[in-house]
Amino acid sequence: MNVTLWIIQIILAVGFVFSGWMKTIRIESSKKTWAWVNDVPKSLVVLIGIAELLGALGLVLPWALNIALVLTPIAAISLAGVALLGMLFHIWRKEYRELGVNIFFIVLALIIAYGRL
């Protein structure tokens, strides 16, 4: 079970690092890739990206360093919340093709939260 959780943690962390990187460092590329980025304040996009990057660190570092292990399920629950809010935002904008990624991230995050608690 531990190996499975590690695999899921790494997959989810890589996904959120990519997403967070695009929203913080590659914001101009994000505007071309995701239509919604053009419709919200840049500071909000960057804030979401920073939250995703920090959450990705929280998924991996506590268990990798064996320090404050409770931070991993907290990070997972927080990232599930970020993905849920993103999903609701896409539903509100009728961007239904974007929902699959959000659902995938939510499921993986909840598996990690449950498994690491």
CSV table of N, CA and C in Angstrom, one decimal:
chain,number,residue,atom,x,y,z
A,1,MET,N,0.8,-1.2,0.0
A,1,MET,CA,0.0,0.0,0.0
A,1,MET,C,0.9,1.3,0.0
A,2,ASN,N,2.0,1.2,0.7
A,2,ASN,CA,2.9,2.4,0.8
A,2,ASN,C,3.4,2.7,-0.6
A,3,VAL,N,3.8,1.7,-1.3
A,3,VAL,CA,4.4,2.0,-2.7
A,3,VAL,C,3.3,2.6,-3.6
A,4,THR,N,2.1,2.1,-3.5
A,4,THR,CA,1.0,2.6,-4.3
A,4,THR,C,0.7,4.1,-3.9
A,5,LEU,N,0.7,4.4,-2.7
A,5,LEU,CA,0.5,5.8,-2.2
A,5,LEU,C,1.6,6.7,-2.7
A,6,TRP,N,2.8,6.2,-2.7
A,6,TRP,CA,4.0,7.0,-3.2
A,6,TRP,C,3.8,7.3,-4.7
A,7,ILE,N,3.4,6.3,-5.4
A,7,ILE,CA,3.2,6.5,-6.9
A,7,ILE,C,2.1,7.5,-7.1
A,8,ILE,N,1.0,7.4,-6.4
A,8,ILE,CA,-0.1,8.4,-6.5
A,8,ILE,C,0.4,9.8,-6.1
A,9,GLN,N,1.1,9.9,-5.0
A,9,GLN,CA,1.7,11.1,-4.5
A,9,GLN,C,2.5,11.8,-5.6
A,10,ILE,N,3.4,11.0,-6.2
A,10,ILE,CA,4.3,11.6,-7.2
A,10,ILE,C,3.6,12.0,-8.4
A,11,ILE,N,2.6,11.2,-8.9
A,11,ILE,CA,1.8,11.6,-10.1
A,11,ILE,C,1.1,12.9,-9.8
A,12,LEU,N,0.4,12.9,-8.7
A,12,LEU,CA,-0.4,14.1,-8.3
A,12,LEU,C,0.6,15.4,-8.1
A,13,ALA,N,1.7,15.2,-7.5
A,13,ALA,CA,2.6,16.3,-7.3
A,13,ALA,C,3.1,16.8,-8.6
A,14,VAL,N,3.5,15.9,-9.6
A,14,VAL,CA,3.9,16.3,-10.9
A,14,VAL,C,2.8,17.1,-11.6
A,15,GLY,N,1.6,16.6,-11.5
A,15,GLY,CA,0.5,17.3,-12.1
A,15,GLY,C,0.3,18.7,-11.6
A,16,PHE,N,0.4,18.9,-10.3
A,16,PHE,CA,0.2,20.2,-9.7
A,16,PHE,C,1.4,21.1,-9.9
A,17,VAL,N,2.6,20.5,-9.9
A,17,VAL,CA,3.8,21.3,-10.2
A,17,VAL,C,3.7,21.9,-11.6
A,18,PHE,N,3.3,21.1,-12.6
A,18,PHE,CA,3.1,21.6,-14.0
A,18,PHE,C,2.1,22.7,-14.0
A,19,SER,N,0.9,22.4,-13.4
A,19,SER,CA,-0.2,23.4,-13.4
A,19,SER,C,0.3,24.7,-12.6
A,20,GLY,N,0.9,24.5,-11.5
A,20,GLY,CA,1.4,25.7,-10.7
A,20,GLY,C,2.5,26.5,-11.5
A,21,TRP,N,3.3,25.7,-12.1
A,21,TRP,CA,4.4,26.4,-12.9
A,21,TRP,C,3.8,27.2,-14.0
A,22,MET,N,2.8,26.7,-14.7
A,22,MET,CA,2.2,27.4,-15.8
A,22,MET,C,1.5,28.7,-15.3
A,23,LYS,N,0.9,28.6,-14.1
A,23,LYS,CA,0.2,29.7,-13.6
A,23,LYS,C,1.1,30.8,-12.9
A,24,THR,N,2.3,30.4,-12.6
A,24,THR,CA,3.2,31.4,-11.9
A,24,THR,C,4.3,31.9,-12.8
A,25,ILE,N,5.0,31.0,-13.4
A,25,ILE,CA,6.2,31.3,-14.2
A,25,ILE,C,5.8,31.5,-15.7
A,26,ARG,N,5.0,30.7,-16.2
A,26,ARG,CA,4.6,30.7,-17.6
A,26,ARG,C,3.2,31.3,-17.9
A,27,ILE,N,2.9,32.4,-17.2
A,27,ILE,CA,1.6,33.0,-17.3
A,27,ILE,C,1.1,33.3,-18.7
A,28,GLU,N,2.1,33.8,-19.5
A,28,GLU,CA,1.7,34.1,-20.9
A,28,GLU,C,1.3,32.9,-21.7
A,29,SER,N,2.0,31.8,-21.5
A,29,SER,CA,1.7,30.5,-22.1
A,29,SER,C,0.3,30.0,-21.6
A,30,SER,N,0.1,30.3,-20.3
A,30,SER,CA,-1.2,29.9,-19.8
A,30,SER,C,-2.4,30.6,-20.4
A,31,LYS,N,-2.2,31.8,-20.8
A,31,LYS,CA,-3.2,32.6,-21.5
A,31,LYS,C,-3.6,32.0,-22.8
A,32,LYS,N,-2.6,31.4,-23.5
A,32,LYS,CA,-2.9,30.8,-24.8
A,32,LYS,C,-3.5,29.4,-24.6
A,33,THR,N,-3.1,28.7,-23.5
A,33,THR,CA,-3.5,27.3,-23.3
A,33,THR,C,-4.9,27.2,-22.7
A,34,TRP,N,-5.2,28.1,-21.6
A,34,TRP,CA,-6.4,28.1,-20.9
A,34,TRP,C,-7.1,29.4,-21.1
A,35,ALA,N,-8.3,29.4,-21.7
A,35,ALA,CA,-9.1,30.6,-21.9
A,35,ALA,C,-9.4,31.3,-20.7
A,36,TRP,N,-9.7,30.6,-19.6
A,36,TRP,CA,-10.2,31.3,-18.4
A,36,TRP,C,-9.1,32.2,-17.8
A,37,VAL,N,-7.8,32.0,-18.1
A,37,VAL,CA,-6.8,32.8,-17.5
A,37,VAL,C,-6.9,34.2,-17.9
A,38,ASN,N,-7.4,34.4,-19.1
A,38,ASN,CA,-7.6,35.8,-19.7
A,38,ASN,C,-8.7,36.5,-19.0
A,39,ASP,N,-9.6,35.8,-18.3
A,39,ASP,CA,-10.8,36.4,-17.7
A,39,ASP,C,-10.8,36.6,-16.2
A,40,VAL,N,-9.7,36.3,-15.6
A,40,VAL,CA,-9.5,36.5,-14.2
A,40,VAL,C,-8.3,37.3,-13.9
A,41,PRO,N,-8.2,38.0,-12.8
A,41,PRO,CA,-7.0,38.8,-12.5
A,41,PRO,C,-5.8,38.0,-12.4
A,42,LYS,N,-4.7,38.6,-13.0
A,42,LYS,CA,-3.4,37.9,-13.0
A,42,LYS,C,-3.0,37.5,-11.6
A,43,SER,N,-3.2,38.3,-10.6
A,43,SER,CA,-2.8,38.0,-9.2
A,43,SER,C,-3.5,36.8,-8.7
A,44,LEU,N,-4.8,36.6,-9.1
A,44,LEU,CA,-5.5,35.4,-8.7
A,44,LEU,C,-4.9,34.1,-9.3
A,45,VAL,N,-4.6,34.2,-10.6
A,45,VAL,CA,-4.0,33.1,-11.3
A,45,VAL,C,-2.6,32.7,-10.6
A,46,VAL,N,-1.8,33.7,-10.3
A,46,VAL,CA,-0.5,33.5,-9.6
A,46,VAL,C,-0.8,32.9,-8.2
A,47,LEU,N,-1.7,33.4,-7.5
A,47,LEU,CA,-2.0,32.9,-6.2
A,47,LEU,C,-2.4,31.4,-6.2
A,48,ILE,N,-3.3,31.0,-7.2
A,48,ILE,CA,-3.6,29.6,-7.4
A,48,ILE,C,-2.4,28.8,-7.7
A,49,GLY,N,-1.6,29.3,-8.6
A,49,GLY,CA,-0.3,28.6,-8.9
A,49,GLY,C,0.6,28.4,-7.7
A,50,ILE,N,0.7,29.4,-6.9
A,50,ILE,CA,1.6,29.2,-5.7
A,50,ILE,C,1.0,28.2,-4.8
A,51,ALA,N,-0.3,28.2,-4.6
A,51,ALA,CA,-1.0,27.2,-3.7
A,51,ALA,C,-0.7,25.8,-4.3
A,52,GLU,N,-0.8,25.7,-5.6
A,52,GLU,CA,-0.6,24.4,-6.2
A,52,GLU,C,0.9,23.9,-6.0
A,53,LEU,N,1.8,24.8,-6.2
A,53,LEU,CA,3.2,24.4,-6.0
A,53,LEU,C,3.5,24.1,-4.5
A,54,LEU,N,3.0,24.9,-3.6
A,54,LEU,CA,3.2,24.5,-2.2
A,54,LEU,C,2.5,23.2,-1.8
A,55,GLY,N,1.3,23.0,-2.3
A,55,GLY,CA,0.6,21.8,-2.1
A,55,GLY,C,1.4,20.6,-2.6
A,56,ALA,N,2.0,20.7,-3.8
A,56,ALA,CA,2.8,19.6,-4.4
A,56,ALA,C,3.9,19.3,-3.5
A,57,LEU,N,4.6,20.3,-2.9
A,57,LEU,CA,5.7,20.0,-2.0
A,57,LEU,C,5.2,19.3,-0.7
A,58,GLY,N,4.0,19.7,-0.3
A,58,GLY,CA,3.4,19.1,0.9
A,58,GLY,C,3.0,17.7,0.7
A,59,LEU,N,2.7,17.3,-0.6
A,59,LEU,CA,2.4,15.9,-0.9
A,59,LEU,C,3.6,15.0,-0.7
A,60,VAL,N,4.8,15.5,-1.0
A,60,VAL,CA,6.0,14.6,-1.1
A,60,VAL,C,7.0,14.8,0.1
A,61,LEU,N,7.3,16.1,0.4
A,61,LEU,CA,8.4,16.3,1.3
A,61,LEU,C,8.2,15.7,2.7
A,62,PRO,N,7.0,15.9,3.4
A,62,PRO,CA,6.9,15.3,4.7
A,62,PRO,C,7.2,13.8,4.8
A,63,TRP,N,6.7,13.0,3.9
A,63,TRP,CA,7.0,11.6,3.9
A,63,TRP,C,8.4,11.3,3.4
A,64,ALA,N,8.9,12.1,2.5
A,64,ALA,CA,10.3,11.8,2.0
A,64,ALA,C,11.3,12.1,3.1
A,65,LEU,N,11.0,13.2,3.9
A,65,LEU,CA,12.0,13.6,5.0
A,65,LEU,C,11.6,13.0,6.4
A,66,ASN,N,10.4,12.3,6.4
A,66,ASN,CA,9.9,11.7,7.7
A,66,ASN,C,9.8,12.8,8.8
A,67,ILE,N,9.2,14.0,8.4
A,67,ILE,CA,9.0,15.1,9.3
A,67,ILE,C,7.6,15.6,9.1
A,68,ALA,N,6.9,15.7,10.2
A,68,ALA,CA,5.5,16.2,10.3
A,68,ALA,C,4.6,15.5,9.2
A,69,LEU,N,4.5,14.2,9.3
A,69,LEU,CA,3.8,13.4,8.4
A,69,LEU,C,2.3,13.8,8.2
A,70,VAL,N,1.7,14.5,9.1
A,70,VAL,CA,0.3,14.9,9.0
A,70,VAL,C,0.2,16.0,7.9
A,71,LEU,N,1.3,16.6,7.5
A,71,LEU,CA,1.1,17.7,6.5
A,71,LEU,C,0.8,17.1,5.1
A,72,THR,N,1.1,15.8,4.9
A,72,THR,CA,0.7,15.3,3.6
A,72,THR,C,-0.8,15.1,3.4
A,73,PRO,N,-1.5,14.5,4.3
A,73,PRO,CA,-3.0,14.5,4.1
A,73,PRO,C,-3.6,15.9,4.2
A,74,ILE,N,-3.0,16.8,4.9
A,74,ILE,CA,-3.5,18.2,4.9
A,74,ILE,C,-3.3,18.8,3.5
A,75,ALA,N,-2.2,18.6,2.9
A,75,ALA,CA,-1.9,19.1,1.6
A,75,ALA,C,-2.8,18.5,0.6
A,76,ALA,N,-3.0,17.2,0.7
A,76,ALA,CA,-3.9,16.5,-0.2
A,76,ALA,C,-5.3,17.0,-0.1
A,77,ILE,N,-5.9,17.2,1.1
A,77,ILE,CA,-7.2,17.7,1.2
A,77,ILE,C,-7.3,19.1,0.7
A,78,SER,N,-6.3,19.9,0.9
A,78,SER,CA,-6.3,21.3,0.4
A,78,SER,C,-6.2,21.3,-1.1
A,79,LEU,N,-5.4,20.4,-1.7
A,79,LEU,CA,-5.4,20.4,-3.2
A,79,LEU,C,-6.7,19.8,-3.8
A,80,ALA,N,-7.3,18.9,-3.1
A,80,ALA,CA,-8.6,18.5,-3.5
A,80,ALA,C,-9.6,19.6,-3.5
A,81,GLY,N,-9.5,20.5,-2.5
A,81,GLY,CA,-10.4,21.7,-2.4
A,81,GLY,C,-10.1,22.7,-3.6
A,82,VAL,N,-8.8,22.9,-3.9
A,82,VAL,CA,-8.4,23.7,-5.0
A,82,VAL,C,-9.0,23.2,-6.3
A,83,ALA,N,-8.9,21.8,-6.5
A,83,ALA,CA,-9.4,21.2,-7.7
A,83,ALA,C,-10.9,21.3,-7.8
A,84,LEU,N,-11.6,21.1,-6.6
A,84,LEU,CA,-13.0,21.2,-6.6
A,84,LEU,C,-13.5,22.6,-6.9
A,85,LEU,N,-12.8,23.6,-6.4
A,85,LEU,CA,-13.2,25.0,-6.7
A,85,LEU,C,-13.0,25.3,-8.2
A,86,GLY,N,-11.9,24.7,-8.7
A,86,GLY,CA,-11.6,24.8,-10.2
A,86,GLY,C,-12.7,24.2,-11.0
A,87,MET,N,-13.2,23.0,-10.5
A,87,MET,CA,-14.2,22.3,-11.2
A,87,MET,C,-15.5,23.1,-11.2
A,88,LEU,N,-15.9,23.7,-10.1
A,88,LEU,CA,-17.1,24.5,-10.0
A,88,LEU,C,-17.0,25.7,-10.9
A,89,PHE,N,-15.8,26.3,-11.0
A,89,PHE,CA,-15.5,27.4,-11.8
A,89,PHE,C,-15.7,27.1,-13.3
A,90,HIS,N,-15.2,25.9,-13.7
A,90,HIS,CA,-15.4,25.4,-15.1
A,90,HIS,C,-16.9,25.1,-15.4
A,91,ILE,N,-17.6,24.6,-14.4
A,91,ILE,CA,-19.0,24.3,-14.6
A,91,ILE,C,-19.7,25.6,-14.8
A,92,TRP,N,-19.4,26.6,-14.0
A,92,TRP,CA,-20.0,27.9,-14.1
A,92,TRP,C,-19.8,28.5,-15.5
A,93,ARG,N,-18.6,28.3,-16.0
A,93,ARG,CA,-18.2,28.8,-17.3
A,93,ARG,C,-18.6,27.9,-18.5
A,94,LYS,N,-19.3,26.8,-18.2
A,94,LYS,CA,-19.7,25.8,-19.2
A,94,LYS,C,-18.5,25.2,-19.9
A,95,GLU,N,-17.4,25.1,-19.3
A,95,GLU,CA,-16.2,24.5,-19.9
A,95,GLU,C,-16.1,23.0,-19.4
A,96,TYR,N,-17.0,22.2,-19.9
A,96,TYR,CA,-17.2,20.9,-19.4
A,96,TYR,C,-16.0,19.9,-19.8
A,97,ARG,N,-15.3,20.3,-20.9
A,97,ARG,CA,-14.2,19.4,-21.3
A,97,ARG,C,-13.0,19.5,-20.3
A,98,GLU,N,-13.0,20.5,-19.4
A,98,GLU,CA,-12.0,20.7,-18.4
A,98,GLU,C,-12.2,19.9,-17.2
A,99,LEU,N,-13.4,19.3,-17.0
A,99,LEU,CA,-13.8,18.7,-15.7
A,99,LEU,C,-13.0,17.4,-15.5
A,100,GLY,N,-12.6,16.7,-16.5
A,100,GLY,CA,-11.9,15.4,-16.3
A,100,GLY,C,-10.7,15.5,-15.5
A,101,VAL,N,-9.9,16.5,-15.8
A,101,VAL,CA,-8.6,16.7,-15.1
A,101,VAL,C,-8.9,17.0,-13.6
A,102,ASN,N,-9.9,17.9,-13.4
A,102,ASN,CA,-10.3,18.2,-12.0
A,102,ASN,C,-10.7,17.0,-11.2
A,103,ILE,N,-11.6,16.2,-11.8
A,103,ILE,CA,-12.1,15.0,-11.2
A,103,ILE,C,-10.9,14.0,-10.9
A,104,PHE,N,-10.0,13.9,-11.8
A,104,PHE,CA,-8.9,13.0,-11.7
A,104,PHE,C,-8.0,13.5,-10.5
A,105,PHE,N,-7.7,14.8,-10.4
A,105,PHE,CA,-6.9,15.3,-9.3
A,105,PHE,C,-7.6,15.2,-8.0
A,106,ILE,N,-8.9,15.4,-7.9
A,106,ILE,CA,-9.7,15.2,-6.7
A,106,ILE,C,-9.6,13.8,-6.2
A,107,VAL,N,-9.9,12.9,-7.1
A,107,VAL,CA,-9.9,11.4,-6.7
A,107,VAL,C,-8.5,11.1,-6.1
A,108,LEU,N,-7.4,11.4,-6.9
A,108,LEU,CA,-6.1,11.1,-6.4
A,108,LEU,C,-5.8,11.7,-5.0
A,109,ALA,N,-6.1,13.0,-4.9
A,109,ALA,CA,-5.9,13.7,-3.6
A,109,ALA,C,-6.6,13.0,-2.5
A,110,LEU,N,-7.8,12.6,-2.7
A,110,LEU,CA,-8.6,12.0,-1.6
A,110,LEU,C,-8.1,10.6,-1.3
A,111,ILE,N,-7.6,9.9,-2.3
A,111,ILE,CA,-6.9,8.6,-2.0
A,111,ILE,C,-5.7,8.8,-1.1
A,112,ILE,N,-4.9,9.8,-1.4
A,112,ILE,CA,-3.7,10.1,-0.6
A,112,ILE,C,-4.1,10.5,0.8
A,113,ALA,N,-5.1,11.4,0.9
A,113,ALA,CA,-5.5,11.9,2.2
A,113,ALA,C,-6.0,10.7,3.1
A,114,TYR,N,-6.8,9.8,2.5
A,114,TYR,CA,-7.3,8.7,3.2
A,114,TYR,C,-6.2,7.7,3.6
A,115,GLY,N,-5.3,7.4,2.6
A,115,GLY,CA,-4.3,6.5,2.8
A,115,GLY,C,-3.2,6.9,3.8
A,116,ARG,N,-3.0,8.2,3.9
A,116,ARG,CA,-1.9,8.8,4.8
A,116,ARG,C,-2.5,9.1,6.1
A,117,LEU,N,-3.8,9.2,6.3
A,117,LEU,CA,-4.3,9.4,7.6
A,117,LEU,C,-4.3,8.1,8.4
